[in-house]
Amino acid sequence: MVFPLITDPHFYAVAIPAVLLLGISKSGFGAGFGSLAVPLMALAVTVPQAAAILMPLLLLMDLLGLAAFRRDFDRALLKFLIPFGLLGTVIGTLLFRALSAHTVAGIVGVFTLLFLAQRVLFPPKPDDPLPSRGIGAALTTVSGFTSFIAHAGGPPINAYVIPLRLSPVVFTATMAYFFFVVNLSKWIPYAWLGLIDLRTLATSLALMPFAPLGVWVGIRIARRIDATWFYRFVYLGMLLTGLKLVYDGFVAA
């Protein structure tokens, strides 16, 4: 039996860098860059196809991330985040057919850039109050929703978690566990919506070797980088992601 994988070289020219970026992002270093994966792959395939192809790769990356950071996560924070993230995936399932992925991308991009503008124009001070639980619940729900639609859950939840001033390793570990649960919850809805088939699975298998490579590179850097530089790279990732998502949502659509 021959698997009907995608054979177009143009697809792999954008898919391989997308998978590497996603792997680096899953390690915590450059968090935000991972949201560029679907927009990049959408240069060669449809957004739903890109999202479906990435599902098995996300599972492998999540498992690698859990193994690398299994003792460093913030348990109390995860107990708060996960229920709202799952609520977001339920909303994403219900609205998937009604909302254009380009519209969602544009909205996520706008909020990402607004968050960055707020951080640059009004930089946080050590005595600033932490964001409220209500804001955290709303942003985490949005994260689950945008993760379901276009694997772009990083920017919304970063807007809540970054101001909590976690260490780079704790930030990375907590996000790894959060997205493992959220991504695992997407499998049944994706199958129910008809997004997963032999072609997407075969293409995922062809891209699989690049997933651990990206995670490995990111983990090596995340455990060695100074916290100040770590968050600078996070902000850079969110800036590029926000610009790309706004372009995809309101210019290229």
PDB file of C-alpha atoms in Angstrom:
ATOM      1  CA  MET A   1       0.000   0.000   0.000  1.00  0.00           C
ATOM      2  CA  VAL A   2       1.357   3.426  -0.978  1.00  0.00           C
ATOM      3  CA  PHE A   3       0.605   6.250   1.440  1.00  0.00           C
ATOM      4  CA  PRO A   4      -0.842   9.259  -0.443  1.00  0.00           C
ATOM      5  CA  LEU A   5       1.459  11.807   1.167  1.00  0.00           C
ATOM      6  CA  ILE A   6       1.990  15.286  -0.241  1.00  0.00           C
ATOM      7  CA  THR A   7       4.883  15.246  -2.713  1.00  0.00           C
ATOM      8  CA  ASP A   8       5.022  18.904  -3.790  1.00  0.00           C
ATOM      9  CA  PRO A   9       8.577  20.228  -3.091  1.00  0.00           C
ATOM     10  CA  HIS A  10       7.137  23.700  -2.459  1.00  0.00           C
ATOM     11  CA  PHE A  11       5.153  22.299   0.455  1.00  0.00           C
ATOM     12  CA  TYR A  12       8.255  20.840   2.124  1.00  0.00           C
ATOM     13  CA  ALA A  13      10.203  24.048   1.526  1.00  0.00           C
ATOM     14  CA  VAL A  14       7.804  25.815   3.895  1.00  0.00           C
ATOM     15  CA  ALA A  15       6.753  22.843   6.059  1.00  0.00           C
ATOM     16  CA  ILE A  16      10.230  21.863   7.279  1.00  0.00           C
ATOM     17  CA  PRO A  17      11.090  25.359   8.616  1.00  0.00           C
ATOM     18  CA  ALA A  18       7.583  25.522  10.117  1.00  0.00           C
ATOM     19  CA  VAL A  19       8.097  22.237  11.998  1.00  0.00           C
ATOM     20  CA  LEU A  20      11.530  23.325  13.237  1.00  0.00           C
ATOM     21  CA  LEU A  21      10.096  26.631  14.496  1.00  0.00           C
ATOM     22  CA  LEU A  22       7.278  24.785  16.198  1.00  0.00           C
ATOM     23  CA  GLY A  23       9.728  22.414  17.877  1.00  0.00           C
ATOM     24  CA  ILE A  24      11.892  25.263  19.143  1.00  0.00           C
ATOM     25  CA  SER A  25       8.776  27.026  20.418  1.00  0.00           C
ATOM     26  CA  LYS A  26       7.547  23.864  22.178  1.00  0.00           C
ATOM     27  CA  SER A  27      10.781  23.828  24.168  1.00  0.00           C
ATOM     28  CA  GLY A  28       9.908  27.272  25.546  1.00  0.00           C
ATOM     29  CA  PHE A  29      12.681  29.162  23.789  1.00  0.00           C
ATOM     30  CA  GLY A  30      11.205  31.577  21.245  1.00  0.00           C
ATOM     31  CA  ALA A  31       7.700  30.943  22.557  1.00  0.00           C
ATOM     32  CA  GLY A  32       5.311  32.498  20.088  1.00  0.00           C
ATOM     33  CA  PHE A  33       7.277  31.476  17.014  1.00  0.00           C
ATOM     34  CA  GLY A  34       5.257  28.257  16.933  1.00  0.00           C
ATOM     35  CA  SER A  35       2.164  30.205  15.943  1.00  0.00           C
ATOM     36  CA  LEU A  36       3.881  30.897  12.627  1.00  0.00           C
ATOM     37  CA  ALA A  37       3.794  27.195  11.703  1.00  0.00           C
ATOM     38  CA  VAL A  38       0.260  27.072  10.291  1.00  0.00           C
ATOM     39  CA  PRO A  39       0.546  30.421   8.430  1.00  0.00           C
ATOM     40  CA  LEU A  40       3.811  29.240   6.870  1.00  0.00           C
ATOM     41  CA  MET A  41       2.378  25.899   5.794  1.00  0.00           C
ATOM     42  CA  ALA A  42      -0.741  27.660   4.524  1.00  0.00           C
ATOM     43  CA  LEU A  43       1.458  29.058   1.751  1.00  0.00           C
ATOM     44  CA  ALA A  44       1.279  25.580   0.208  1.00  0.00           C
ATOM     45  CA  VAL A  45      -1.853  23.891   1.622  1.00  0.00           C
ATOM     46  CA  THR A  46      -5.133  24.994   3.193  1.00  0.00           C
ATOM     47  CA  VAL A  47      -5.206  26.080   6.849  1.00  0.00           C
ATOM     48  CA  PRO A  48      -7.269  23.026   7.949  1.00  0.00           C
ATOM     49  CA  GLN A  49      -4.826  20.701   6.139  1.00  0.00           C
ATOM     50  CA  ALA A  50      -1.849  22.396   7.792  1.00  0.00           C
ATOM     51  CA  ALA A  51      -3.470  22.108  11.226  1.00  0.00           C
ATOM     52  CA  ALA A  52      -4.239  18.414  10.688  1.00  0.00           C
ATOM     53  CA  ILE A  53      -0.719  17.597   9.458  1.00  0.00           C
ATOM     54  CA  LEU A  54       0.776  19.194  12.558  1.00  0.00           C
ATOM     55  CA  MET A  55      -1.356  17.193  15.018  1.00  0.00           C
ATOM     56  CA  PRO A  56       0.873  14.058  15.234  1.00  0.00           C
ATOM     57  CA  LEU A  57       3.977  16.255  15.275  1.00  0.00           C
ATOM     58  CA  LEU A  58       2.571  18.266  18.165  1.00  0.00           C
ATOM     59  CA  LEU A  59       1.935  15.058  20.112  1.00  0.00           C
ATOM     60  CA  LEU A  60       5.568  13.967  19.683  1.00  0.00           C
ATOM     61  CA  MET A  61       6.881  17.438  20.578  1.00  0.00           C
ATOM     62  CA  ASP A  62       4.644  17.609  23.646  1.00  0.00           C
ATOM     63  CA  LEU A  63       5.892  14.243  24.889  1.00  0.00           C
ATOM     64  CA  LEU A  64       9.515  15.290  24.397  1.00  0.00           C
ATOM     65  CA  GLY A  65       8.841  18.537  26.242  1.00  0.00           C
ATOM     66  CA  LEU A  66       7.216  16.703  29.148  1.00  0.00           C
ATOM     67  CA  ALA A  67      10.181  14.353  29.417  1.00  0.00           C
ATOM     68  CA  ALA A  68      12.651  17.246  29.462  1.00  0.00           C
ATOM     69  CA  PHE A  69      10.801  19.432  31.980  1.00  0.00           C
ATOM     70  CA  ARG A  70       8.831  16.872  34.007  1.00  0.00           C
ATOM     71  CA  ARG A  71       9.852  18.269  37.419  1.00  0.00           C
ATOM     72  CA  ASP A  72       9.789  22.008  36.752  1.00  0.00           C
ATOM     73  CA  PHE A  73       6.130  22.926  36.145  1.00  0.00           C
ATOM     74  CA  ASP A  74       3.930  25.097  38.365  1.00  0.00           C
ATOM     75  CA  ARG A  75       1.226  22.673  39.548  1.00  0.00           C
ATOM     76  CA  ALA A  76      -1.109  25.302  41.028  1.00  0.00           C
ATOM     77  CA  LEU A  77      -0.985  27.422  37.886  1.00  0.00           C
ATOM     78  CA  LEU A  78      -1.729  24.398  35.692  1.00  0.00           C
ATOM     79  CA  LYS A  79      -4.781  23.488  37.774  1.00  0.00           C
ATOM     80  CA  PHE A  80      -6.127  26.944  37.025  1.00  0.00           C
ATOM     81  CA  LEU A  81      -5.186  27.065  33.325  1.00  0.00           C
ATOM     82  CA  ILE A  82      -6.199  23.648  32.008  1.00  0.00           C
ATOM     83  CA  PRO A  83      -9.999  23.826  32.511  1.00  0.00           C
ATOM     84  CA  PHE A  84     -10.185  27.144  30.653  1.00  0.00           C
ATOM     85  CA  GLY A  85      -7.932  25.867  27.886  1.00  0.00           C
ATOM     86  CA  LEU A  86     -10.249  22.881  27.401  1.00  0.00           C
ATOM     87  CA  LEU A  87     -13.250  25.211  27.375  1.00  0.00           C
ATOM     88  CA  GLY A  88     -11.581  27.044  24.510  1.00  0.00           C
ATOM     89  CA  THR A  89     -11.198  23.827  22.499  1.00  0.00           C
ATOM     90  CA  VAL A  90     -14.913  23.093  22.975  1.00  0.00           C
ATOM     91  CA  ILE A  91     -15.767  26.561  21.657  1.00  0.00           C
ATOM     92  CA  GLY A  92     -13.358  26.014  18.765  1.00  0.00           C
ATOM     93  CA  THR A  93     -15.059  22.728  17.882  1.00  0.00           C
ATOM     94  CA  LEU A  94     -18.495  24.357  17.833  1.00  0.00           C
ATOM     95  CA  LEU A  95     -17.408  27.388  15.800  1.00  0.00           C
ATOM     96  CA  PHE A  96     -14.875  25.751  13.480  1.00  0.00           C
ATOM     97  CA  ARG A  97     -17.199  25.645  10.467  1.00  0.00           C
ATOM     98  CA  ALA A  98     -18.621  29.115  11.104  1.00  0.00           C
ATOM     99  CA  LEU A  99     -15.409  31.125  11.461  1.00  0.00           C
ATOM    100  CA  SER A 100     -12.752  31.611   8.817  1.00  0.00           C
ATOM    101  CA  ALA A 101      -9.270  30.649   9.986  1.00  0.00           C
ATOM    102  CA  HIS A 102      -8.054  33.922   8.417  1.00  0.00           C
ATOM    103  CA  THR A 103     -10.456  35.912  10.605  1.00  0.00           C
ATOM    104  CA  VAL A 104      -9.238  34.130  13.730  1.00  0.00           C
ATOM    105  CA  ALA A 105      -5.623  34.675  12.681  1.00  0.00           C
ATOM    106  CA  GLY A 106      -6.214  38.395  12.236  1.00  0.00           C
ATOM    107  CA  ILE A 107      -7.885  38.774  15.628  1.00  0.00           C
ATOM    108  CA  VAL A 108      -5.098  36.855  17.399  1.00  0.00           C
ATOM    109  CA  GLY A 109      -2.513  38.999  15.622  1.00  0.00           C
ATOM    110  CA  VAL A 110      -4.139  42.264  16.701  1.00  0.00           C
ATOM    111  CA  PHE A 111      -4.313  41.234  20.356  1.00  0.00           C
ATOM    112  CA  THR A 112      -0.727  39.982  20.241  1.00  0.00           C
ATOM    113  CA  LEU A 113       0.529  43.329  18.938  1.00  0.00           C
ATOM    114  CA  LEU A 114      -1.583  45.255  21.460  1.00  0.00           C
ATOM    115  CA  PHE A 115      -0.072  43.228  24.306  1.00  0.00           C
ATOM    116  CA  LEU A 116       3.447  43.915  23.038  1.00  0.00           C
ATOM    117  CA  ALA A 117       2.707  47.623  22.643  1.00  0.00           C
ATOM    118  CA  GLN A 118       1.476  47.739  26.224  1.00  0.00           C
ATOM    119  CA  ARG A 119       4.655  46.008  27.466  1.00  0.00           C
ATOM    120  CA  VAL A 120       6.909  48.399  25.508  1.00  0.00           C
ATOM    121  CA  LEU A 121       5.065  51.664  26.236  1.00  0.00           C
ATOM    122  CA  PHE A 122       4.302  50.796  29.867  1.00  0.00           C
ATOM    123  CA  PRO A 123       7.109  48.435  30.940  1.00  0.00           C
ATOM    124  CA  PRO A 124       6.311  46.371  34.029  1.00  0.00           C
ATOM    125  CA  LYS A 125       7.730  47.341  37.397  1.00  0.00           C
ATOM    126  CA  PRO A 126       8.699  44.906  40.174  1.00  0.00           C
ATOM    127  CA  ASP A 127       5.852  46.154  42.375  1.00  0.00           C
ATOM    128  CA  ASP A 128       3.182  45.974  39.646  1.00  0.00           C
ATOM    129  CA  PRO A 129       0.161  43.846  40.637  1.00  0.00           C
ATOM    130  CA  LEU A 130      -0.142  40.459  38.960  1.00  0.00           C
ATOM    131  CA  PRO A 131      -2.885  40.076  36.332  1.00  0.00           C
ATOM    132  CA  SER A 132      -6.238  39.048  37.777  1.00  0.00           C
ATOM    133  CA  ARG A 133      -7.654  35.519  37.620  1.00  0.00           C
ATOM    134  CA  GLY A 134     -10.528  36.844  35.508  1.00  0.00           C
ATOM    135  CA  ILE A 135      -8.103  38.097  32.856  1.00  0.00           C
ATOM    136  CA  GLY A 136      -6.242  34.796  33.072  1.00  0.00           C
ATOM    137  CA  ALA A 137      -9.429  32.792  32.569  1.00  0.00           C
ATOM    138  CA  ALA A 138     -10.426  34.853  29.531  1.00  0.00           C
ATOM    139  CA  LEU A 139      -6.994  34.745  27.877  1.00  0.00           C
ATOM    140  CA  THR A 140      -6.573  31.020  28.545  1.00  0.00           C
ATOM    141  CA  THR A 141      -9.975  30.285  27.009  1.00  0.00           C
ATOM    142  CA  VAL A 142      -8.980  32.338  23.962  1.00  0.00           C
ATOM    143  CA  SER A 143      -5.722  30.367  23.861  1.00  0.00           C
ATOM    144  CA  GLY A 144      -7.582  27.051  23.753  1.00  0.00           C
ATOM    145  CA  PHE A 145      -9.845  28.389  21.023  1.00  0.00           C
ATOM    146  CA  THR A 146      -7.063  29.778  18.798  1.00  0.00           C
ATOM    147  CA  SER A 147      -5.013  26.639  19.402  1.00  0.00           C
ATOM    148  CA  PHE A 148      -7.901  24.554  18.097  1.00  0.00           C
ATOM    149  CA  ILE A 149      -8.497  26.722  15.022  1.00  0.00           C
ATOM    150  CA  ALA A 150      -4.895  27.302  13.898  1.00  0.00           C
ATOM    151  CA  HIS A 151      -2.447  25.991  16.555  1.00  0.00           C
ATOM    152  CA  ALA A 152      -1.963  29.643  17.545  1.00  0.00           C
ATOM    153  CA  GLY A 153      -2.596  29.348  21.265  1.00  0.00           C
ATOM    154  CA  GLY A 154       0.735  30.783  22.378  1.00  0.00           C
ATOM    155  CA  PRO A 155       0.188  34.564  22.134  1.00  0.00           C
ATOM    156  CA  PRO A 156      -3.037  34.765  24.204  1.00  0.00           C
ATOM    157  CA  ILE A 157      -1.778  32.664  27.108  1.00  0.00           C
ATOM    158  CA  ASN A 158       1.633  34.357  26.998  1.00  0.00           C
ATOM    159  CA  ALA A 159      -0.160  37.650  27.594  1.00  0.00           C
ATOM    160  CA  TYR A 160      -1.304  36.253  30.955  1.00  0.00           C
ATOM    161  CA  VAL A 161       1.630  34.069  32.009  1.00  0.00           C
ATOM    162  CA  ILE A 162       4.550  36.340  31.065  1.00  0.00           C
ATOM    163  CA  PRO A 163       3.555  39.035  33.635  1.00  0.00           C
ATOM    164  CA  LEU A 164       3.632  36.326  36.338  1.00  0.00           C
ATOM    165  CA  ARG A 165       7.446  36.527  36.049  1.00  0.00           C
ATOM    166  CA  LEU A 166       8.153  32.803  36.159  1.00  0.00           C
ATOM    167  CA  SER A 167      11.702  31.585  35.643  1.00  0.00           C
ATOM    168  CA  PRO A 168      12.418  30.460  32.057  1.00  0.00           C
ATOM    169  CA  VAL A 169      12.449  26.765  33.010  1.00  0.00           C
ATOM    170  CA  VAL A 170       9.198  26.944  35.027  1.00  0.00           C
ATOM    171  CA  PHE A 171       7.546  28.964  32.250  1.00  0.00           C
ATOM    172  CA  THR A 172       8.651  26.390  29.667  1.00  0.00           C
ATOM    173  CA  ALA A 173       7.582  23.380  31.730  1.00  0.00           C
ATOM    174  CA  THR A 174       4.184  24.829  32.599  1.00  0.00           C
ATOM    175  CA  MET A 175       3.436  25.712  28.988  1.00  0.00           C
ATOM    176  CA  ALA A 176       4.586  22.245  27.879  1.00  0.00           C
ATOM    177  CA  TYR A 177       2.092  20.547  30.194  1.00  0.00           C
ATOM    178  CA  PHE A 178      -0.697  22.966  29.346  1.00  0.00           C
ATOM    179  CA  PHE A 179      -0.405  22.493  25.597  1.00  0.00           C
ATOM    180  CA  PHE A 180       0.033  18.735  25.937  1.00  0.00           C
ATOM    181  CA  VAL A 181      -3.439  18.543  27.501  1.00  0.00           C
ATOM    182  CA  VAL A 182      -4.969  21.040  25.069  1.00  0.00           C
ATOM    183  CA  ASN A 183      -3.466  19.373  21.996  1.00  0.00           C
ATOM    184  CA  LEU A 184      -4.493  15.902  23.183  1.00  0.00           C
ATOM    185  CA  SER A 185      -8.072  17.128  23.577  1.00  0.00           C
ATOM    186  CA  LYS A 186      -8.169  18.163  19.893  1.00  0.00           C
ATOM    187  CA  TRP A 187      -7.763  14.686  18.391  1.00  0.00           C
ATOM    188  CA  ILE A 188     -11.379  13.495  18.623  1.00  0.00           C
ATOM    189  CA  PRO A 189     -12.889  16.804  17.408  1.00  0.00           C
ATOM    190  CA  TYR A 190     -10.407  16.931  14.498  1.00  0.00           C
ATOM    191  CA  ALA A 191     -11.378  13.393  13.478  1.00  0.00           C
ATOM    192  CA  TRP A 192     -15.090  14.212  13.901  1.00  0.00           C
ATOM    193  CA  LEU A 193     -14.688  17.269  11.652  1.00  0.00           C
ATOM    194  CA  GLY A 194     -13.000  15.113   8.988  1.00  0.00           C
ATOM    195  CA  LEU A 195      -9.645  16.911   9.176  1.00  0.00           C
ATOM    196  CA  ILE A 196      -7.498  13.817   9.752  1.00  0.00           C
ATOM    197  CA  ASP A 197      -7.085  11.302   6.922  1.00  0.00           C
ATOM    198  CA  LEU A 198      -4.427   9.010   5.436  1.00  0.00           C
ATOM    199  CA  ARG A 199      -2.879  11.820   3.402  1.00  0.00           C
ATOM    200  CA  THR A 200      -2.346  14.131   6.368  1.00  0.00           C
ATOM    201  CA  LEU A 201      -1.052  11.263   8.534  1.00  0.00           C
ATOM    202  CA  ALA A 202       1.404  10.109   5.848  1.00  0.00           C
ATOM    203  CA  THR A 203       2.669  13.660   5.393  1.00  0.00           C
ATOM    204  CA  SER A 204       3.071  14.006   9.168  1.00  0.00           C
ATOM    205  CA  LEU A 205       5.187  10.841   9.158  1.00  0.00           C
ATOM    206  CA  ALA A 206       7.452  12.291   6.465  1.00  0.00           C
ATOM    207  CA  LEU A 207       7.992  15.432   8.576  1.00  0.00           C
ATOM    208  CA  MET A 208       8.411  13.554  11.868  1.00  0.00           C
ATOM    209  CA  PRO A 209      12.260  13.560  12.010  1.00  0.00           C
ATOM    210  CA  PHE A 210      12.304  17.358  12.133  1.00  0.00           C
ATOM    211  CA  ALA A 211      10.078  17.552  15.229  1.00  0.00           C
ATOM    212  CA  PRO A 212      12.577  16.245  17.816  1.00  0.00           C
ATOM    213  CA  LEU A 213      15.372  18.226  16.175  1.00  0.00           C
ATOM    214  CA  GLY A 214      13.552  21.504  16.783  1.00  0.00           C
ATOM    215  CA  VAL A 215      12.689  20.556  20.378  1.00  0.00           C
ATOM    216  CA  TRP A 216      16.281  19.504  21.094  1.00  0.00           C
ATOM    217  CA  VAL A 217      17.679  22.807  19.815  1.00  0.00           C
ATOM    218  CA  GLY A 218      15.181  24.800  21.865  1.00  0.00           C
ATOM    219  CA  ILE A 219      15.751  22.843  25.074  1.00  0.00           C
ATOM    220  CA  ARG A 220      19.518  23.254  24.806  1.00  0.00           C
ATOM    221  CA  ILE A 221      19.097  27.020  24.537  1.00  0.00           C
ATOM    222  CA  ALA A 222      16.298  27.419  27.125  1.00  0.00           C
ATOM    223  CA  ARG A 223      18.362  25.835  29.912  1.00  0.00           C
ATOM    224  CA  ARG A 224      21.331  28.116  29.244  1.00  0.00           C
ATOM    225  CA  ILE A 225      19.843  31.504  28.422  1.00  0.00           C
ATOM    226  CA  ASP A 226      19.545  34.432  30.832  1.00  0.00           C
ATOM    227  CA  ALA A 227      15.960  35.259  31.830  1.00  0.00           C
ATOM    228  CA  THR A 228      16.162  38.783  30.353  1.00  0.00           C
ATOM    229  CA  TRP A 229      17.263  37.508  26.973  1.00  0.00           C
ATOM    230  CA  PHE A 230      14.770  34.653  27.166  1.00  0.00           C
ATOM    231  CA  TYR A 231      11.838  37.050  27.390  1.00  0.00           C
ATOM    232  CA  ARG A 232      13.322  39.306  24.715  1.00  0.00           C
ATOM    233  CA  PHE A 233      13.217  36.353  22.339  1.00  0.00           C
ATOM    234  CA  VAL A 234       9.666  35.591  23.492  1.00  0.00           C
ATOM    235  CA  TYR A 235       8.662  39.160  22.633  1.00  0.00           C
ATOM    236  CA  LEU A 236      10.419  38.946  19.268  1.00  0.00           C
ATOM    237  CA  GLY A 237       8.543  35.736  18.507  1.00  0.00           C
ATOM    238  CA  MET A 238       5.257  37.344  19.457  1.00  0.00           C
ATOM    239  CA  LEU A 239       6.026  40.441  17.338  1.00  0.00           C
ATOM    240  CA  LEU A 240       6.750  38.401  14.211  1.00  0.00           C
ATOM    241  CA  THR A 241       3.773  36.161  14.903  1.00  0.00           C
ATOM    242  CA  GLY A 242       1.442  39.115  15.425  1.00  0.00           C
ATOM    243  CA  LEU A 243       2.551  40.818  12.205  1.00  0.00           C
ATOM    244  CA  LYS A 244       2.233  37.623  10.197  1.00  0.00           C
ATOM    245  CA  LEU A 245      -1.213  36.785  11.613  1.00  0.00           C
ATOM    246  CA  VAL A 246      -2.509  40.321  10.974  1.00  0.00           C
ATOM    247  CA  TYR A 247      -1.233  40.105   7.410  1.00  0.00           C
ATOM    248  CA  ASP A 248      -2.873  36.716   6.876  1.00  0.00           C
ATOM    249  CA  GLY A 249      -6.111  37.825   8.470  1.00  0.00           C
ATOM    250  CA  PHE A 250      -6.691  41.260   6.968  1.00  0.00           C
ATOM    251  CA  VAL A 251      -4.364  41.711   3.993  1.00  0.00           C
ATOM    252  CA  ALA A 252      -3.808  38.368   2.258  1.00  0.00           C
ATOM    253  CA  ALA A 253      -7.303  36.969   2.935  1.00  0.00           C
TER     254      ALA A 253
END
